mmCIF file of C-alpha atoms and ligand atoms in Angstrom:
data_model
loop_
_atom_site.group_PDB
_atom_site.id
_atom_site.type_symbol
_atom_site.label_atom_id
_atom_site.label_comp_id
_atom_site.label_asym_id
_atom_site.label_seq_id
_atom_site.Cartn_x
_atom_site.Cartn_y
_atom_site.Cartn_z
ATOM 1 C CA UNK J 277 93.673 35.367 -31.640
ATOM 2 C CA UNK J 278 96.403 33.703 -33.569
ATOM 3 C CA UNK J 279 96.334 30.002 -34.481
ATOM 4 C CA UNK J 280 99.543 28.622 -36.083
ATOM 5 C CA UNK J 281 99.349 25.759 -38.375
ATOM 6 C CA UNK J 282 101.911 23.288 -38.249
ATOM 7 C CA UNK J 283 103.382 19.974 -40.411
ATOM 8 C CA UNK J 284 106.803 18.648 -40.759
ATOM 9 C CA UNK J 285 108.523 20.429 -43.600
ATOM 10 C CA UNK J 286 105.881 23.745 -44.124
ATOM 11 C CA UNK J 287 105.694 23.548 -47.580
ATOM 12 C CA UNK J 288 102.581 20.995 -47.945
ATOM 13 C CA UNK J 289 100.032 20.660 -45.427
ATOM 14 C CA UNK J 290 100.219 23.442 -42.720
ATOM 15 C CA UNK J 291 100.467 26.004 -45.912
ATOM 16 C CA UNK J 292 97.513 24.520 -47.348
ATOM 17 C CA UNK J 293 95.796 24.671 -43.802
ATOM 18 C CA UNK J 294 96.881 28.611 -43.429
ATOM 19 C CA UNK J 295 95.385 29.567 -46.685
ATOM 20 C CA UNK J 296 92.467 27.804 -45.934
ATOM 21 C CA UNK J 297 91.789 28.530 -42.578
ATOM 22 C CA UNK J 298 92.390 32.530 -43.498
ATOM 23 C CA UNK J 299 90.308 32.382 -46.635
ATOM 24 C CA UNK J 300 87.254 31.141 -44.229
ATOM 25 C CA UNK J 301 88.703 34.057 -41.476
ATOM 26 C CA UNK J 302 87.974 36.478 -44.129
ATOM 27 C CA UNK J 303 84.654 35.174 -45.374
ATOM 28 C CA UNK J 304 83.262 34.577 -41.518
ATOM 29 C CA UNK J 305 84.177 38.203 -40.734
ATOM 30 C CA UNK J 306 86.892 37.466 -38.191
ATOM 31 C CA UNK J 307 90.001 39.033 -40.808
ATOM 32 C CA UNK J 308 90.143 41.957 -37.953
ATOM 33 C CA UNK J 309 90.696 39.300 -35.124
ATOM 34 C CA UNK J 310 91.922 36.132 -36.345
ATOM 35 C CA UNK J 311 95.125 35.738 -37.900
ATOM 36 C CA UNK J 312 96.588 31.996 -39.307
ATOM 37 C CA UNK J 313 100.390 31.579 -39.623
ATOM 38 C CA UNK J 314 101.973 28.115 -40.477
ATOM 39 C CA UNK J 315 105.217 26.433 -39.788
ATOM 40 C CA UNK J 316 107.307 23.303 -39.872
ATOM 41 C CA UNK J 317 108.764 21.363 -36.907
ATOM 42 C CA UNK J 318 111.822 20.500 -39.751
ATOM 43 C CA UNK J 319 113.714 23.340 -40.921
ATOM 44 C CA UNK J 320 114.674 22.028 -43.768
ATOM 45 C CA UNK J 321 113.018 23.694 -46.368
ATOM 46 C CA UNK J 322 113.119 27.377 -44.529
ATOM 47 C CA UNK J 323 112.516 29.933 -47.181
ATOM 48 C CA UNK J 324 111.105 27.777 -49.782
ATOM 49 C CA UNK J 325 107.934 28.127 -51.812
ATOM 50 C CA UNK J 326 105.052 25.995 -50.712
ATOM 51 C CA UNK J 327 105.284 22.289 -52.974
ATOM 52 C CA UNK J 328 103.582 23.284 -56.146
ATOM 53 C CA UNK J 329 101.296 20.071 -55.782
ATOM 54 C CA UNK J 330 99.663 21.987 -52.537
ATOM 55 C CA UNK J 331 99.252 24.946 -54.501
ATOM 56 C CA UNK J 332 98.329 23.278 -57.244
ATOM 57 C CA UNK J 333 95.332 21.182 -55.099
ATOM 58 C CA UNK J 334 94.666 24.710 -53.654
ATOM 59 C CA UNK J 335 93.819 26.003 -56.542
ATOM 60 C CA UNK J 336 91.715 23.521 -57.867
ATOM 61 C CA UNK J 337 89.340 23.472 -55.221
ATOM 62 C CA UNK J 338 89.213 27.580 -55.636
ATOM 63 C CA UNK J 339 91.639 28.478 -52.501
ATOM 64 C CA UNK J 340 93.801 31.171 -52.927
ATOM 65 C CA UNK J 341 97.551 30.072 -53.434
ATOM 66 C CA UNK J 342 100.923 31.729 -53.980
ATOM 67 C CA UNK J 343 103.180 33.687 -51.489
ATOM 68 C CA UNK J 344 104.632 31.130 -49.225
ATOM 69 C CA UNK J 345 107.979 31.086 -47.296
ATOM 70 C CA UNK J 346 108.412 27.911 -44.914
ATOM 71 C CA UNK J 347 109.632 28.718 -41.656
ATOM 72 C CA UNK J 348 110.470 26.447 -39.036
ATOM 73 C CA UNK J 349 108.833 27.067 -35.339
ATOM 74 C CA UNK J 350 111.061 27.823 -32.283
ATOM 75 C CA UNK J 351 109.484 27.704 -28.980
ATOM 76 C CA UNK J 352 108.317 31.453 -29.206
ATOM 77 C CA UNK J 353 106.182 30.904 -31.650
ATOM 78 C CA UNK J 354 104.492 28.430 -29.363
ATOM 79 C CA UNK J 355 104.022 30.811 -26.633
ATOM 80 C CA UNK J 356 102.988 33.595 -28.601
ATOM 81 C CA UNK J 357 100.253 31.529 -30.367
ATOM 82 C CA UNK J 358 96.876 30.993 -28.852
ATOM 83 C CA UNK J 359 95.908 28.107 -30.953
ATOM 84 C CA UNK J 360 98.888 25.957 -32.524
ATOM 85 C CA UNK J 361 97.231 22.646 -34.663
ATOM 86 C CA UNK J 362 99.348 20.154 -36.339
ATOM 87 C CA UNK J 363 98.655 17.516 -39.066
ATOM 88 C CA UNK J 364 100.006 14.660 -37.128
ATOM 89 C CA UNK J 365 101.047 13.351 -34.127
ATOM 90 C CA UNK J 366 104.882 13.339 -34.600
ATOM 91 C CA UNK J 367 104.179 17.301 -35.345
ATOM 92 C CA UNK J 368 102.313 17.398 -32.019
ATOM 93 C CA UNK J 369 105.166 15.817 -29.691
ATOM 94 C CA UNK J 370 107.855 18.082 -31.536
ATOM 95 C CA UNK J 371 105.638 21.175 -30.685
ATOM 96 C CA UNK J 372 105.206 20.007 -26.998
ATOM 97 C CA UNK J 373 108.862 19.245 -26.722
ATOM 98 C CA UNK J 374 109.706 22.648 -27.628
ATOM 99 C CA UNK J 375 107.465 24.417 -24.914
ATOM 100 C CA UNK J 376 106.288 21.468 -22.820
ATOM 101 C CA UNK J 377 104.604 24.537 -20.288
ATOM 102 C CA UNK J 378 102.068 25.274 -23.465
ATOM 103 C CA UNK J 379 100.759 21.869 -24.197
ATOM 104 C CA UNK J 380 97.107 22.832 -23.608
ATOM 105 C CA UNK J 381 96.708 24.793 -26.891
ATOM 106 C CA UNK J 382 98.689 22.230 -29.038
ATOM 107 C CA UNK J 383 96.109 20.320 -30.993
ATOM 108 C CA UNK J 384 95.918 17.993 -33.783
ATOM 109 C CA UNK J 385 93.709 19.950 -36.545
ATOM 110 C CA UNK J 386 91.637 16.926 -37.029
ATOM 111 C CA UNK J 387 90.640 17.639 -33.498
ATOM 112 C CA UNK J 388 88.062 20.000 -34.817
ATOM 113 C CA UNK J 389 86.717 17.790 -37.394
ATOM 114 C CA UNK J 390 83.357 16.631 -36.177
ATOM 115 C CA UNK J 391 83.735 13.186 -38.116
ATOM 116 C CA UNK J 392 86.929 12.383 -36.776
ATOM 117 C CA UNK J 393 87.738 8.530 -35.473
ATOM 118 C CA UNK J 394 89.683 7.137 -33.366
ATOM 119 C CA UNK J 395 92.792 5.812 -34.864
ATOM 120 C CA UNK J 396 92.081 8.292 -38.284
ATOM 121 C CA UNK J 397 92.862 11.571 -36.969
ATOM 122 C CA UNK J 398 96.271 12.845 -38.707
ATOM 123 C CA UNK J 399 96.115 14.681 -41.841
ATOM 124 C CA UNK J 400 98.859 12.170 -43.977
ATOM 125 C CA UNK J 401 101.756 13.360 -45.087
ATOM 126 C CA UNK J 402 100.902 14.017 -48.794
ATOM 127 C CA UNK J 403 104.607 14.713 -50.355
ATOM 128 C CA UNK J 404 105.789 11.468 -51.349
ATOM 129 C CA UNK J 405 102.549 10.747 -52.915
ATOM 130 C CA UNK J 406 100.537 12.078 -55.962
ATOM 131 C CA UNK J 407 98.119 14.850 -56.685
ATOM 132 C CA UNK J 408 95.305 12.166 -55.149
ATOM 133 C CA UNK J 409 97.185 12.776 -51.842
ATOM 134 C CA UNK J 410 97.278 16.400 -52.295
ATOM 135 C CA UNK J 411 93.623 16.446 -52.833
ATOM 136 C CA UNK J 412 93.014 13.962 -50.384
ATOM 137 C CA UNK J 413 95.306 15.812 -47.911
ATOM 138 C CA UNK J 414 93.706 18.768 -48.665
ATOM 139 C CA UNK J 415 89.435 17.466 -48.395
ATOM 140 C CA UNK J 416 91.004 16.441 -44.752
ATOM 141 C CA UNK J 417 92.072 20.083 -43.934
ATOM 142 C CA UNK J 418 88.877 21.563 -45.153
ATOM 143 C CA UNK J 419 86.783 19.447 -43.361
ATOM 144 C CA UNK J 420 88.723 20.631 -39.691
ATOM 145 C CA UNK J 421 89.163 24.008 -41.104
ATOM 146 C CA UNK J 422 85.319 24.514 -41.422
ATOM 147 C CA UNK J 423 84.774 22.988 -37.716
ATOM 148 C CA UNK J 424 87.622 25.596 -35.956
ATOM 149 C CA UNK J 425 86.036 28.640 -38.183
ATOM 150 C CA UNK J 426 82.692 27.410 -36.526
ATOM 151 C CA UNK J 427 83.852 27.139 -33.261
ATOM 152 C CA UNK J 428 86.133 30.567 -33.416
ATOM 153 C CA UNK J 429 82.744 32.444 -34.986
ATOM 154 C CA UNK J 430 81.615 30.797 -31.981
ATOM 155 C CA UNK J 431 83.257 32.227 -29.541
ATOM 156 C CA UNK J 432 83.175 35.972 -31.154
ATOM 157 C CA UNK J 433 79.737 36.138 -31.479
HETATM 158 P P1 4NP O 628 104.693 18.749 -45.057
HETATM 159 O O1 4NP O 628 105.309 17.664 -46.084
HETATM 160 O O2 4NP O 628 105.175 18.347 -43.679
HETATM 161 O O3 4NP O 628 103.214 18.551 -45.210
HETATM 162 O O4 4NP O 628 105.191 20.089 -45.509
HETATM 163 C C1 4NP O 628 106.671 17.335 -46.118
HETATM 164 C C2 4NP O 628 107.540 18.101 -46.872
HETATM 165 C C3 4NP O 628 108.872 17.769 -46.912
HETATM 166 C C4 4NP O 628 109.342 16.667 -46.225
HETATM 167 C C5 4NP O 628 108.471 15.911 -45.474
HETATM 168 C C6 4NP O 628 107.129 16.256 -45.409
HETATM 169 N N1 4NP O 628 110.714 16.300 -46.284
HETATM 170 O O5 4NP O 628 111.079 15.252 -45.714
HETATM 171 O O6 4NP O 628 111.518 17.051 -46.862
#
């Protein structure tokens, strides 16, 4: 099963989402058949570092951090993905645009956070704002993180 996590530039919020997500893969047991990618609908920082902020917030709440190349998605990324969840809903059109014949697995990552509301289920874009937002940003992410490992451990078991 591969789920691909997906924001605007991929060097804030779907990085912070893929370390996340995989640090809970490997704690749940599902390292061997869950794998979490990330990418950007924007290309343009391909080949950058994550934003230091997001590993910064990462590391503060005792995520892994470190390692991270943005990439942008193309439309065969889409297809070969089983899951693909973005932040927001501009992410979410630009992925369906891209393979409008794979719609049904595109998600919004909030979509798996059992608190969610109507109106209040984005993860905001945290870069032009400060650490707060990076933390905040990031308390969002866990929160839907912890919901999709539930429902993938789910769905092995
Ligand atoms: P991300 O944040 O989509 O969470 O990675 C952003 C990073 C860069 C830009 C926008 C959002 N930018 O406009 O360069």
């Amino acid at each position: 099963m591969r789920v691909a996590m997906v924001c605007l530039g991929n060097i804030c919020r779907s990085p912070m989402a893929a370390a996340v997500a995989s640090a809970m893969v490997a704690e749940c047991g599902l390292a061997g058949t869950v794998t979490v990618e990330s990418f950007g609908t924007a290309g343009y920082h391909r080949g950058e570092a994550a934003d230091r902020r997001a590993d910064a917030a990462l590391r503060r709440r005792g995520w892994p951090a470190g390692g991270h190349r943005a990439r942008q998605i193309t439309a065969h990324d889409v297809m070969t993905a089983d899951l693909v969840l973005c932040a927001d809903r501009a992410n979410l059109a630009a992925v369906r645009r891209l393979a409008p014949d794979h719609g049904d697995k595109v998600r919004l990552l909030r979509s798996f956070d059992p608190q969610v509301g109507v109106g209040d289920d984005e993860v905001p874009d945290p870069w032009g704002g400060d650490d707060a937002a990076f933390d905040e940003a990031l308390a969002l992410i866990e929160t839907a993180c912890r919901g999709l490992i539930g429902e993938l451990a789910a769905l092995q078991s």
